[in-house]
Coordinates of C-alpha atoms in Angstrom, one line a residue:
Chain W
X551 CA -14.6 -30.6 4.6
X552 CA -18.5 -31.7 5.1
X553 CA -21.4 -28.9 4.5
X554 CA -22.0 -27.9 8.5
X555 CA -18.2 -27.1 8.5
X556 CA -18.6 -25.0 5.4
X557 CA -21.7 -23.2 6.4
X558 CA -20.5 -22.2 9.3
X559 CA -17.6 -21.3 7.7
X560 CA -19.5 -18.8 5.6
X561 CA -21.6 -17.7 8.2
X562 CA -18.5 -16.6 10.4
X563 CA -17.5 -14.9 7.1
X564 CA -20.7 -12.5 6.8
X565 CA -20.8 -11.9 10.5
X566 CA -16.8 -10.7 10.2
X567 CA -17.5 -8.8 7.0
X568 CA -21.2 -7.3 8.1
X569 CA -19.3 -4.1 8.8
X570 CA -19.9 -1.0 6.9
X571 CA -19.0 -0.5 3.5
X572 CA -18.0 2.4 2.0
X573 CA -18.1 4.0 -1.8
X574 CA -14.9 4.0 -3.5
X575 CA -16.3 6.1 -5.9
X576 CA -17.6 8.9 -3.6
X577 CA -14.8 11.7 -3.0
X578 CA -13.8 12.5 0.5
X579 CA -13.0 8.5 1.3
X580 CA -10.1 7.6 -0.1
X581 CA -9.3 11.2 -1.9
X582 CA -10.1 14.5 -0.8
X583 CA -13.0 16.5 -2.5
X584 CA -12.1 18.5 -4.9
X585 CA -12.9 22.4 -5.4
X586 CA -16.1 21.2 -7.7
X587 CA -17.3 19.1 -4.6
X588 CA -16.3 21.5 -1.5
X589 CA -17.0 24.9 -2.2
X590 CA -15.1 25.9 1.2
X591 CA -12.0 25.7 -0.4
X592 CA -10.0 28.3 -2.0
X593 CA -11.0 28.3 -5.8
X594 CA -11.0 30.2 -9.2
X595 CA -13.3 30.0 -11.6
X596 CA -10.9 30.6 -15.0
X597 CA -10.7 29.3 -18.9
X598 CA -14.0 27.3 -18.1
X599 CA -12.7 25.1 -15.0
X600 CA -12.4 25.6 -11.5
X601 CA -8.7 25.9 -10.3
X602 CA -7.8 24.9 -6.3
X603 CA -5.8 28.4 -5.5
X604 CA -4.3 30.3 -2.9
X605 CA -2.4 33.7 -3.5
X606 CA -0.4 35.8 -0.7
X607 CA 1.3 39.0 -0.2
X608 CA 0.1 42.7 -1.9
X609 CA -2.5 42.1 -4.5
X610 CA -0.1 44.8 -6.5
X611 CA 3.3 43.6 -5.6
X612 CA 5.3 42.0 -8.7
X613 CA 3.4 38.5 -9.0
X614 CA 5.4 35.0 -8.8
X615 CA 3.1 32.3 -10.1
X616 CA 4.5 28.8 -8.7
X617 CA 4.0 26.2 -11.1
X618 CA 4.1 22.5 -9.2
X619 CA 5.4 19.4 -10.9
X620 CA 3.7 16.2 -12.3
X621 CA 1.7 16.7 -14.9
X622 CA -0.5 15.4 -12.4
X623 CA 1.0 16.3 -8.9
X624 CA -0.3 20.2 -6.7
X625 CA 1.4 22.9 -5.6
X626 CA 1.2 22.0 -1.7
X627 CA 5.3 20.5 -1.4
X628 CA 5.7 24.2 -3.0
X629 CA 4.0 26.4 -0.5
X630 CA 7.2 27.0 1.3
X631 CA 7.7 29.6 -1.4
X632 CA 5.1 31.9 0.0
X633 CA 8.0 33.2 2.6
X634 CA 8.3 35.4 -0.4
X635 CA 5.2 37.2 0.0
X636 CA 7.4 38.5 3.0
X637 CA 9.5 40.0 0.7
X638 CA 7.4 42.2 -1.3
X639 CA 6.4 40.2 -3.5
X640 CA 2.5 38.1 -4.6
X641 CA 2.9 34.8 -4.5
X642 CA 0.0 33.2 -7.0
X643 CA -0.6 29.0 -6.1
X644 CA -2.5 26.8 -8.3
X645 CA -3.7 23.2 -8.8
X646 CA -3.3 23.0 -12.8
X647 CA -6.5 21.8 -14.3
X648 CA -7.2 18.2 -14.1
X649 CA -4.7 17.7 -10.7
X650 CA -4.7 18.3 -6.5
X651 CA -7.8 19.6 -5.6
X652 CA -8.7 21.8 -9.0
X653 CA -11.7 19.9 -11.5
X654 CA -11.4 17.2 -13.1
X655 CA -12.4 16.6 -17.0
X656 CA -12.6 14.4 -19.8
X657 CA -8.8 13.0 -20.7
X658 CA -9.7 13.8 -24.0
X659 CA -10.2 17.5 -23.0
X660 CA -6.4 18.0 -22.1
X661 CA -3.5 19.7 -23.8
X662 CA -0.3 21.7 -23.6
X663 CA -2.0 24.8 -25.4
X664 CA -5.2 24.7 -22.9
X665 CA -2.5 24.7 -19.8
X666 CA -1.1 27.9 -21.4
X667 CA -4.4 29.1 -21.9
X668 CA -4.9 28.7 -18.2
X669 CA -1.6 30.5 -17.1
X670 CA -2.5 33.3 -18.9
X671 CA -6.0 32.9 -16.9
X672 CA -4.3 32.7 -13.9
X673 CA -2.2 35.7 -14.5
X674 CA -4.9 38.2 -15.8
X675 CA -7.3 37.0 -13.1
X676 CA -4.7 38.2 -10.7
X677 CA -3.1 41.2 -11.8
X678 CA -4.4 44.4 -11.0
X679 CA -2.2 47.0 -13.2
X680 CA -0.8 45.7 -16.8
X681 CA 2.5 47.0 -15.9
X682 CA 2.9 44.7 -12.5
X683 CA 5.7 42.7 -13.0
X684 CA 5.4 38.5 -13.6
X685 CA 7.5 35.7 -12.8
X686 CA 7.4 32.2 -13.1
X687 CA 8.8 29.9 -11.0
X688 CA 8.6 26.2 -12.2
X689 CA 9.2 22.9 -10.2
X690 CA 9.9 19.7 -12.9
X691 CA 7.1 19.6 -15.0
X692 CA 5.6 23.1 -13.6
X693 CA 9.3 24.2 -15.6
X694 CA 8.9 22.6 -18.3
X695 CA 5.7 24.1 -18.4
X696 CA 7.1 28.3 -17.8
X697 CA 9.7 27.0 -20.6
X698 CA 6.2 26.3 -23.2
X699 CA 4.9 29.4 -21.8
X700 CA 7.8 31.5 -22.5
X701 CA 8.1 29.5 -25.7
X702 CA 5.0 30.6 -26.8
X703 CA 5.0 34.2 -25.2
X704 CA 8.1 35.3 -25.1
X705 CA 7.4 38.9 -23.9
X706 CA 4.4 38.7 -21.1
X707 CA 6.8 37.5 -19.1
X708 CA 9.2 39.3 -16.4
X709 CA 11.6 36.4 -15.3
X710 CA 11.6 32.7 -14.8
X711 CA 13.2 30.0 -12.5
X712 CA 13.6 26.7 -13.4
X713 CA 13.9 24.3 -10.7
X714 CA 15.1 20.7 -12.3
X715 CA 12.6 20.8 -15.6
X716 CA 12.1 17.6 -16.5
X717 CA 13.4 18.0 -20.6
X718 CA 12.2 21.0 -22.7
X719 CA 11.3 18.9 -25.2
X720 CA 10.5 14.9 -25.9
X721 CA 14.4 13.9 -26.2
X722 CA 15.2 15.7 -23.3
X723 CA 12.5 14.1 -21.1
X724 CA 13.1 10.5 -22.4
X725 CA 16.4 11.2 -21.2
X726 CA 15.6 12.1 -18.3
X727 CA 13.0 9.5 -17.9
X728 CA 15.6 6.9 -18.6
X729 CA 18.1 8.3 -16.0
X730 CA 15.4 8.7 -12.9
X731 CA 13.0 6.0 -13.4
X732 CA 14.9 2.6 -13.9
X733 CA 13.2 -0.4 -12.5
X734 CA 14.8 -3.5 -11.2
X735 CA 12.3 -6.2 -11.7
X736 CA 12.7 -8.1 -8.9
X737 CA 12.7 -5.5 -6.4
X738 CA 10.0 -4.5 -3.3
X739 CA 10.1 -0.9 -5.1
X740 CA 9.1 -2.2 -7.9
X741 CA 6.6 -4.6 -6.8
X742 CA 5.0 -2.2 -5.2
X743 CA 4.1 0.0 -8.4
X744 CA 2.7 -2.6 -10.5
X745 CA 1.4 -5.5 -8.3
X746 CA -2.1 -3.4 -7.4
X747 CA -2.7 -3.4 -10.9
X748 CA -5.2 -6.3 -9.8
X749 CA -6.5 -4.3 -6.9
X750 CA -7.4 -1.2 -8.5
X751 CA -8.5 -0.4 -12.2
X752 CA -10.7 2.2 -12.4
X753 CA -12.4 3.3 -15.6
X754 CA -10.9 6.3 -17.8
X755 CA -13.2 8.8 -15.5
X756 CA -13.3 7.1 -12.4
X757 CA -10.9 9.8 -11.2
X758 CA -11.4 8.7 -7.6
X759 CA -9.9 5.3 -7.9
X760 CA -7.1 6.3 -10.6
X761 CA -5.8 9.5 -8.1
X762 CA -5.7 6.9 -5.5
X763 CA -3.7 4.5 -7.5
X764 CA -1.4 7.2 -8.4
X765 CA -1.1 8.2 -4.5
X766 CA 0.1 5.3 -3.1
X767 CA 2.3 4.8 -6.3
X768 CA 4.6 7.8 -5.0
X769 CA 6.2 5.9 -1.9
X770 CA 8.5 4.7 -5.2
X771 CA 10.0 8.4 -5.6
X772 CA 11.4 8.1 -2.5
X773 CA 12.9 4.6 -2.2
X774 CA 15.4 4.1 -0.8
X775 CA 18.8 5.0 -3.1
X776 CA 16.3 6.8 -5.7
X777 CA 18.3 8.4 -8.7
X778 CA 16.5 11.7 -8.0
X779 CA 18.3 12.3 -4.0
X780 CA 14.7 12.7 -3.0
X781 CA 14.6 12.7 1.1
X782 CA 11.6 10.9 1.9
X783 CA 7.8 11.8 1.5
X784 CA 6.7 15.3 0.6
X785 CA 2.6 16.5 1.1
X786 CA 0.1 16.7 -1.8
X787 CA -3.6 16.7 -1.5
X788 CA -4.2 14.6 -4.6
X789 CA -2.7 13.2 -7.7
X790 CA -4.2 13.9 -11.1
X791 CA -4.1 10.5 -12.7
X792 CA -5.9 11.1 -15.9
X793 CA -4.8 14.4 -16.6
X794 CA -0.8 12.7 -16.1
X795 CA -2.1 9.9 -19.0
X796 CA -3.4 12.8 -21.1
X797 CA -0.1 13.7 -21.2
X798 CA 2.2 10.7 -21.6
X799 CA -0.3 10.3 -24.5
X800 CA 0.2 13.6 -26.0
X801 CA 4.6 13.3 -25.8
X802 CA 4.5 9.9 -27.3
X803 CA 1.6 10.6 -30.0
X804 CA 2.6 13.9 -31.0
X805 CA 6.0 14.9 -29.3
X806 CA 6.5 18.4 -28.0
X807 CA 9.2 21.2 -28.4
X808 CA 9.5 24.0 -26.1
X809 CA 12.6 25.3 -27.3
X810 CA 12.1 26.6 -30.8
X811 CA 11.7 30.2 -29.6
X812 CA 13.7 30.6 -26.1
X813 CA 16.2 32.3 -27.8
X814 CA 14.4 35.1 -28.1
X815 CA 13.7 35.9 -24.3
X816 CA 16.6 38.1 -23.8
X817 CA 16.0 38.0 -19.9
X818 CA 18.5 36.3 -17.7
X819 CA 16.8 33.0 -16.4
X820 CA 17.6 31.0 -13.3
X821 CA 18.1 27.1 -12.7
X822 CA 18.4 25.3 -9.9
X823 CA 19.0 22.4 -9.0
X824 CA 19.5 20.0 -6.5
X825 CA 23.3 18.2 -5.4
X826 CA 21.7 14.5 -5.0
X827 CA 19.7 14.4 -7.7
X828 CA 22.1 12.1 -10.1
X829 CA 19.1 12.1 -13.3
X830 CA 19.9 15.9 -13.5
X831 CA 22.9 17.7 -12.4
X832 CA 25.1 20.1 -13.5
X833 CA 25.3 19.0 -17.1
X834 CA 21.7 18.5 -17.6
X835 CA 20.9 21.9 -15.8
X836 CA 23.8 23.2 -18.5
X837 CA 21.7 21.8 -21.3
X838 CA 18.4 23.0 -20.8
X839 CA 20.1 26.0 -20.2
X840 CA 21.6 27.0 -23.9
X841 CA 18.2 27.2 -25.0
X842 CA 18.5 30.7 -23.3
X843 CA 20.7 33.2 -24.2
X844 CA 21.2 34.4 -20.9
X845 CA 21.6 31.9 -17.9
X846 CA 22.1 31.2 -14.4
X847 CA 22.8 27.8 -12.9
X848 CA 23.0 27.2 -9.1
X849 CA 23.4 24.2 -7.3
X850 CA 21.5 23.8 -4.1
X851 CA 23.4 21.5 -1.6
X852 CA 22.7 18.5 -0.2
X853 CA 19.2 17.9 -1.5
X854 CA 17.6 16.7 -4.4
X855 CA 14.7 17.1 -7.1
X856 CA 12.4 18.2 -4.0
X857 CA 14.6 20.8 -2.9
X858 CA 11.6 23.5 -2.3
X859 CA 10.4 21.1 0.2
X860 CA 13.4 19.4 1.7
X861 CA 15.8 22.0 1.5
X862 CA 13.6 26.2 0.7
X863 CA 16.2 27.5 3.2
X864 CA 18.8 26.8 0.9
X865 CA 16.7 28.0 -2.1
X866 CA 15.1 30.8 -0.6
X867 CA 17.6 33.4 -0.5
X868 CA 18.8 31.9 -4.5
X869 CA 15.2 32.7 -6.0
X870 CA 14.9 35.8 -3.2
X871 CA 18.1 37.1 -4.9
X872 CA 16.8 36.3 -8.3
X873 CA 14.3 38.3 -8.1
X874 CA 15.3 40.9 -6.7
X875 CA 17.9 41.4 -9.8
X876 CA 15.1 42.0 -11.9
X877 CA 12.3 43.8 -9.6
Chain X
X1322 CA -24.2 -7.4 0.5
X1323 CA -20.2 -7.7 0.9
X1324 CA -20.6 -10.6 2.9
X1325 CA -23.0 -12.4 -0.1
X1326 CA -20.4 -11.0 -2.4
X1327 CA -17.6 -12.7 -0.8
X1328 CA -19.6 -16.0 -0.6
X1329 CA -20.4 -15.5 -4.2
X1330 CA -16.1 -15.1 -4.9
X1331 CA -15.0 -17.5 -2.3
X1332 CA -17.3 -20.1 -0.6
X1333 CA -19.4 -21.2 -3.2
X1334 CA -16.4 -22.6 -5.1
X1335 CA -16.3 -24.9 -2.5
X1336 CA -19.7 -26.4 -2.4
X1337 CA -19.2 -26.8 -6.4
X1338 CA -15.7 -27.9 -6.9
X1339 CA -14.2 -27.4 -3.5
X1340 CA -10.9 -26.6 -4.4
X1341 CA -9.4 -25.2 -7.8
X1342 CA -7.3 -23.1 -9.7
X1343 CA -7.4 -22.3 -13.2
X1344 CA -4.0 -25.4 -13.9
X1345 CA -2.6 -25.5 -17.6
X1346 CA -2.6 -28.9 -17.9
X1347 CA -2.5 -31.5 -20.8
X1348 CA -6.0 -33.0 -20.4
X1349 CA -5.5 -36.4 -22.8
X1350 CA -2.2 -36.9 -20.0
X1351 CA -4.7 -36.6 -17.2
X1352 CA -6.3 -40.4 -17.6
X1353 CA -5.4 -41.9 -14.7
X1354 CA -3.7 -38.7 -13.1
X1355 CA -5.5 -38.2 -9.1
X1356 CA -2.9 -35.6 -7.7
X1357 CA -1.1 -32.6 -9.7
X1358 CA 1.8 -30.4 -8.3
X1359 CA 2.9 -27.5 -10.1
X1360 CA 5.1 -24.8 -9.6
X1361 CA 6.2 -21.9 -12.0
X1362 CA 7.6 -18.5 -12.4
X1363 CA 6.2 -15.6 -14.5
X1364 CA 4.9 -12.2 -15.1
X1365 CA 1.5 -11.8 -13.0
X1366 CA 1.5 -8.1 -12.4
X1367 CA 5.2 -8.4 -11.5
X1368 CA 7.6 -11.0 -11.2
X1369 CA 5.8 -13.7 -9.5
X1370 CA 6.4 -17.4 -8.2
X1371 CA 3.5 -19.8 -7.7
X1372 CA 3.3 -23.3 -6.4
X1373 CA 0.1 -25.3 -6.4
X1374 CA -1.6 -28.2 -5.9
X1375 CA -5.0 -30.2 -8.5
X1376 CA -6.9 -32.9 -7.3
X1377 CA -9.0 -35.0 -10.3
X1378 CA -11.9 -36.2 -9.1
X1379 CA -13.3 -39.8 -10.4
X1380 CA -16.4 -38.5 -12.5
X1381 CA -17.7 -39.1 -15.7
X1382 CA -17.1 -35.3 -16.5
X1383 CA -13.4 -34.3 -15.7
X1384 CA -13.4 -32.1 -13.1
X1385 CA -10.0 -30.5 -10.9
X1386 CA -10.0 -29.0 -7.5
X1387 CA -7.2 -26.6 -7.5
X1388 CA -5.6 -24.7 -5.0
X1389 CA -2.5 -22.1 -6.0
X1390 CA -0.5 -19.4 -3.8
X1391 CA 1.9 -17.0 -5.5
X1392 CA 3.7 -14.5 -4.2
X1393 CA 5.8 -11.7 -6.2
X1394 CA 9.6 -11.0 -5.6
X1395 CA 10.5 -8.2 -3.6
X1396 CA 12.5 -7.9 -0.3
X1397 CA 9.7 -8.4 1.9
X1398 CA 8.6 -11.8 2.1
X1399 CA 4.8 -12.4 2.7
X1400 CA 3.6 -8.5 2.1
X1401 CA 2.0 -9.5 -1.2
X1402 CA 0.6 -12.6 -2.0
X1403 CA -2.4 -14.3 -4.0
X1404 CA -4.1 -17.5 -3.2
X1405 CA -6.8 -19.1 -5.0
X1406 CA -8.8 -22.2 -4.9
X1407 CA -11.4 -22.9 -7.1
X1408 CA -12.3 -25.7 -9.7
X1409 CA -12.1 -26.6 -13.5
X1410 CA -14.5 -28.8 -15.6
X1411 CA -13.7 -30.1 -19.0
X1412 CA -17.0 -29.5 -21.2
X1413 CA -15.9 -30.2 -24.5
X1414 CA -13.9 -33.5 -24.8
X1415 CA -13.6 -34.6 -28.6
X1416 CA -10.7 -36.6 -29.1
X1417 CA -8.1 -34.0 -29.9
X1418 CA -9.9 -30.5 -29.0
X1419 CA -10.4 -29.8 -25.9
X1420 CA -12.8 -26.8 -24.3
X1421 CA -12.4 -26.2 -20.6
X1422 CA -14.3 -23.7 -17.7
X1423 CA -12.4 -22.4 -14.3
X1424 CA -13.6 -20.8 -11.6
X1425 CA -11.1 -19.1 -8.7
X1426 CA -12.3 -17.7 -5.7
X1427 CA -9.7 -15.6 -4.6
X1428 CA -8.0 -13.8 -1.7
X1429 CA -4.8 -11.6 -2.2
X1430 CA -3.2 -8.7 -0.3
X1431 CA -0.9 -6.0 -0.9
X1432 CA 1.1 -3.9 0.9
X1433 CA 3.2 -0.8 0.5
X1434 CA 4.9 2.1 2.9
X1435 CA 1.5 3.7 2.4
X1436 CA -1.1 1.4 2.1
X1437 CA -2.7 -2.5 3.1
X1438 CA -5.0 -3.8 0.6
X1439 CA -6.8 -7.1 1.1
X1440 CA -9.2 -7.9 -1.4
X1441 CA -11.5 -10.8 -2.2
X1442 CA -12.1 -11.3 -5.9
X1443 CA -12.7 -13.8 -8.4
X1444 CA -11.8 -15.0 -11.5
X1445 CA -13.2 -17.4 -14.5
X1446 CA -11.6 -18.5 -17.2
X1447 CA -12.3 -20.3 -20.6
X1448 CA -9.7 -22.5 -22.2
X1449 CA -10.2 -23.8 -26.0
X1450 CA -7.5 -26.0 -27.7
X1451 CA -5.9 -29.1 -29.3
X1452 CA -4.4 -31.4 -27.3
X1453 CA -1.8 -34.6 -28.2
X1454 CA -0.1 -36.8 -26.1
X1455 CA 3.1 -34.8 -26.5
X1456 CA 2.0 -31.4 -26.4
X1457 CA -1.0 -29.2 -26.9
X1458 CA -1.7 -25.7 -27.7
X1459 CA -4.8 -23.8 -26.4
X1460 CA -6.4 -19.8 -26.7
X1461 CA -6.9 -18.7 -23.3
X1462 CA -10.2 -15.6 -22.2
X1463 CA -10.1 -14.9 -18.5
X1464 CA -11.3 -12.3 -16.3
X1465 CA -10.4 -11.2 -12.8
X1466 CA -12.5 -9.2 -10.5
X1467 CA -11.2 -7.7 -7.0
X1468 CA -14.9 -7.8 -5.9
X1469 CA -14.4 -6.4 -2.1
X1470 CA -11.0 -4.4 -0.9
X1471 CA -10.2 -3.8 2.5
X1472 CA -7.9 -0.8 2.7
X1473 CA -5.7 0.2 5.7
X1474 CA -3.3 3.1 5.3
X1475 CA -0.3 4.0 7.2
X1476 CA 0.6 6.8 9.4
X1477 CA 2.9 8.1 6.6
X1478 CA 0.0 8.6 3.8
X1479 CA -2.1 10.5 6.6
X1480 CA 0.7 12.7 7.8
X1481 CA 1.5 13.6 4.0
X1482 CA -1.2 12.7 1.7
X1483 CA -5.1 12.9 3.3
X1484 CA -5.5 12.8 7.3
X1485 CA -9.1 12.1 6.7
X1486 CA -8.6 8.9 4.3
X1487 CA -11.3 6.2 5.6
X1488 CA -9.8 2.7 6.7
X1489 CA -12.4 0.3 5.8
X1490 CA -14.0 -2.2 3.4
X1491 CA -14.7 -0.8 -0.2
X1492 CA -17.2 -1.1 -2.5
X1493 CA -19.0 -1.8 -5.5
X1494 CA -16.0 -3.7 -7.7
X1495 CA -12.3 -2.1 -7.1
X1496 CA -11.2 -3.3 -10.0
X1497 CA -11.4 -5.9 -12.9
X1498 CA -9.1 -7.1 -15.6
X1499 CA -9.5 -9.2 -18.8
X1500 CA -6.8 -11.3 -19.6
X1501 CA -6.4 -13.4 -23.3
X1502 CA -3.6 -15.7 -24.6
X1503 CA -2.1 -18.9 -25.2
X1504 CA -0.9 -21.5 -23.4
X1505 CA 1.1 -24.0 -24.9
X1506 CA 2.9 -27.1 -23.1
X1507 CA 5.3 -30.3 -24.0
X1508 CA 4.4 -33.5 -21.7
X1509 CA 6.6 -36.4 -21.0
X1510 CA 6.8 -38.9 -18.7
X1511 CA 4.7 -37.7 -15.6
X1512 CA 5.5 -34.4 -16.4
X1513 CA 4.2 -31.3 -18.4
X1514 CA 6.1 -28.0 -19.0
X1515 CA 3.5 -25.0 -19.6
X1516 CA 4.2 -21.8 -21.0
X1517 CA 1.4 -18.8 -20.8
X1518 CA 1.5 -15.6 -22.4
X1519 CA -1.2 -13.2 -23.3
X1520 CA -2.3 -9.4 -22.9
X1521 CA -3.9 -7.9 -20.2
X1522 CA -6.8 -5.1 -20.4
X1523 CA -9.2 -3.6 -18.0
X1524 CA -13.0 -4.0 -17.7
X1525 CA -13.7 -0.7 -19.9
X1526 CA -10.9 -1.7 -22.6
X1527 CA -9.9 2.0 -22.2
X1528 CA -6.9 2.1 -20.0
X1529 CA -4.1 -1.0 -18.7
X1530 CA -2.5 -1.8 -16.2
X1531 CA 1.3 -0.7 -16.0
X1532 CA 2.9 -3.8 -17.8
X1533 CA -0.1 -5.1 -20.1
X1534 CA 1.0 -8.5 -20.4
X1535 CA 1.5 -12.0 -18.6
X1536 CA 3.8 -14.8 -18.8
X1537 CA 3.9 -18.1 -16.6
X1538 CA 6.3 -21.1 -17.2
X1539 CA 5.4 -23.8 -15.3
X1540 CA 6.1 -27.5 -14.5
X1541 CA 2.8 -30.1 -13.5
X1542 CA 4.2 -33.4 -11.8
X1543 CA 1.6 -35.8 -12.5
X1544 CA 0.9 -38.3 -9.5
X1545 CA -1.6 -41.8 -9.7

């Protein structure tokens, strides 16, 4: 290859590339803005952070807090529930600090005791009588995290469902873990979770790259022939990547326990869960709930660990009914 | 800027070396060697397959012109892949130890139900070790940086992720990754068999990627 070859060749390369570049690092390119960059969306200001939230129905009607999955993930796959609000009830929606479209912080900020500091935020900033009635319904980790609450509070709480909680404590959600998240090494799926590695880093607070990373990492939940019977793709704004490190860090560091007082809260609990999803189940729901003294397990058909998404009209009238029993 | 930036990553490896990859080769074996073909399988972000191709120029200072292309397993064929061409020089040449520089321009893609990445990058590498006419052992310090990204996302991530997501080249750096090891090979005949392994880390030595490590085991057929 002589020199006029190769300077044309990197001439033709600046005239293909001379294009507009854009900042990875500016929100609103490849990840929406969050609540501290677009003051049009629907925010509280709680606990000393600024939570992405949406409430519908009577401001005095019982309240039923929806607590999304990840850590890390938001409450839009779980919006469906709002149909509730038709039934006389409040229905309370919030991006958990750190994740979606609520503020991001340092990853040293985060811990389990500040998200329970930030329910009870939630809840007192929305209740307008102390005697209106409060319910928790938790999706996967949002579960796990009504379980801690509970845990901790066992009597500022009304009822509680638990849709698929990932493990109320460490051994439960390594098993877990191990059941839903096996990787075959030479697999597409697989590939397609690691090999970006050398696309995308991102620095600890660089939360616009490392949400990004984490986004296009969910096409693996719904693989094809994934453990957890998960239909296809479900909607979320954004991921919280360094608030979901925070806490891997946290269960393998220090370990957590969200059982040791459930067997107080005398109040009949629900679970749910989801036909397909093989990581779970009946016997896993049946686990997670002994810790309770008093129980209900349902199994919604044909679905699986999305099943507020894929399948509400299946789970509506179980929670609707749930509810109800103690309204 | 982009464009200079890609000059920077890709051309100008041409006008010094003009092709190259960072080879682990035995450098006492490489006397009389012209022509190197290698092939291997490791652990390069995922399981990976590479095949590649060293040319030894005649100068007083050994120089190689490399050329690599790797893809990783997976069902779909030619989705991801890395190629890089480059150079590597040979600065310190006592009779046992060995210190070497390489320099990889590099061009890689990626592609997954929601997204395309292309990406431009480079990478250098600095190789210290003791060499014999059987074998040698060497530390490995490298680092790779995807310099310019091109990001295309499918009609799946806008329906269900962000509708407003910008298509487009990115910039400054995506991403940047340190890697340090060994390498360690046996050589007989005309041939070498090379084994890397090391750790990987990113540019802030704060967070990893998913699997920290690497591992390549390789074979060089040496041609005069």
């Amino acid at each position: 290859m002589n020199l006029k070859t190769l300077t044309a060749l990197g001439l033709a390369c600046v005239v293909l590339f001379s294009c507009e570049e854009i900042d990875i690092l500016e929100s609103g390119n490849l990840v929406p803005k969050t609540v501290a960059e677009d003051p049009r969306l629907p925010s509280i200001s709680v606990n000393g952070t600024v939570l992405h939230a949406e409430a519908f129905g009577n401001p005095d009607s019982s309240l039923v807090i929806f607590l999304h999955g990840g850590p890390g993930a938001d409450y839009q796959n779980g919006l469906n529930a709002r149909q509730l609000a038709d039934d006389g009830y409040r229905l309370v929606f919030y991006d958990q600090r750190g994740t979606g479209l609520s503020q991001r912080h340092d990853k040293s900020t985060y811990s389990i005791q500040l998200y329970l500091d930030d329910l009870t935020a939630v809840i007192e900033h929305y209740r307008t009588s102390p005697t209106q009635k409060i319910f928790l319904f938790g999706h996967s980790w949002g579960a796990m995290l009504a379980a801690a609450y509970i845990n901790a509070y066992p009597n500022r709480v009304t009822g509680a469902i638990f849709a698929e909680a990932g493990g109320f404590n460490k051994q439960l959600l390594d098993e877990y873990g191990e059941a839903s998240r096996k990787l075959n090494l030479f697999s597409e799926i697989t590939n397609d979770v690691l090999y970006y590695d050398q696309f995308l880093t991102g620095r600890e607070n660089e939360h616009q790259i490392l949400d990004y990373k984490l986004s296009i990492a969910s096409s693996f939940s719904y693989a094809e022939g994934n453990d957890e019977g998960i239909e296809g793709p479900s909607p979320f704004w954004r991921n919280g990547a360094t608030v979901l490190q925070a806490f891997v860090d946290i269960s393998e560091n220090d370990g957590f326990d969200f059982t040791t007082n459930l067997n107080q809260y005398q109040t009949n609990v629900l679970f749910i869960y989801g036909e397909n999803n093989k990581s779970y189940g009946l016997s896993f729901a049946q686990i997670e709930a002994a810790f309770f003294p008093n129980s209900d397990i349902v199994q919604i058909d044909d679905t699986g660990h999305e099943m507020i998404y894929f399948k509400w009209n299946s789970v509506y009238p179980v929670v609707l009914d749930y509810l109800n029993s103690l309204n | 800027m982009k464009a200079i930036r890609i000059l920077i990553a890709f051309i100008v490896p041409f006008f010094i070396y003009q092709k190259g990859m960072a080879q682990t080769v035995n450098w006492i074996e490489l006397k009389d060697t012209k022509h190197i073909m290698t092939a291997g399988i490791g652990w390069d972000y995922s399981v990976s397959y590479y095949l590649g191709y060293a040319y030894q120029l005649n100068t007083k200072v050994p120089i190689m012109l490399t050329t690599n292309f790797s893809i990783p397993s997976g069902e779909r064929l030619l989705d991801d892949y890395k190629t890089k061409i480059g150079g590597q020089i040979l600065l310190l040449n006592k009779s046992n130890l060995k210190g070497s520089i390489a320099f990889n321009g590099i061009y890689r893609r990626y592609e997954n139900p929601l997204a395309k990445l292309q990406n431009f990058g480079s990478e250098l590498k600095g190789t210290f070790g003791y060499y014999k006419p059987k074998w040698f052992v060497a530390g490995e310090v490298g680092f790779d940086i995807a310099i310019v990204t091109h990001f295309n996302h499918s009609e799946t991530f806008k329906e269900t992720i962000f509708a407003d997501v910008r298509d487009g080249w990115y910039e400054p750096f995506t991403g940047g990754n340190f890697q340090y090891g060994i390498q360690i090979g046996y050589s007989f005949n005309q041939s070498d068999i090379t084994f890397n392994i090391g750790m990987v880390t990113t540019q802030d030595f704060k967070t990893s990627p998913l699997i920290p490590y690497y591992l390549m085991l390789g074979y060089n057929l040496r041609l005069n």
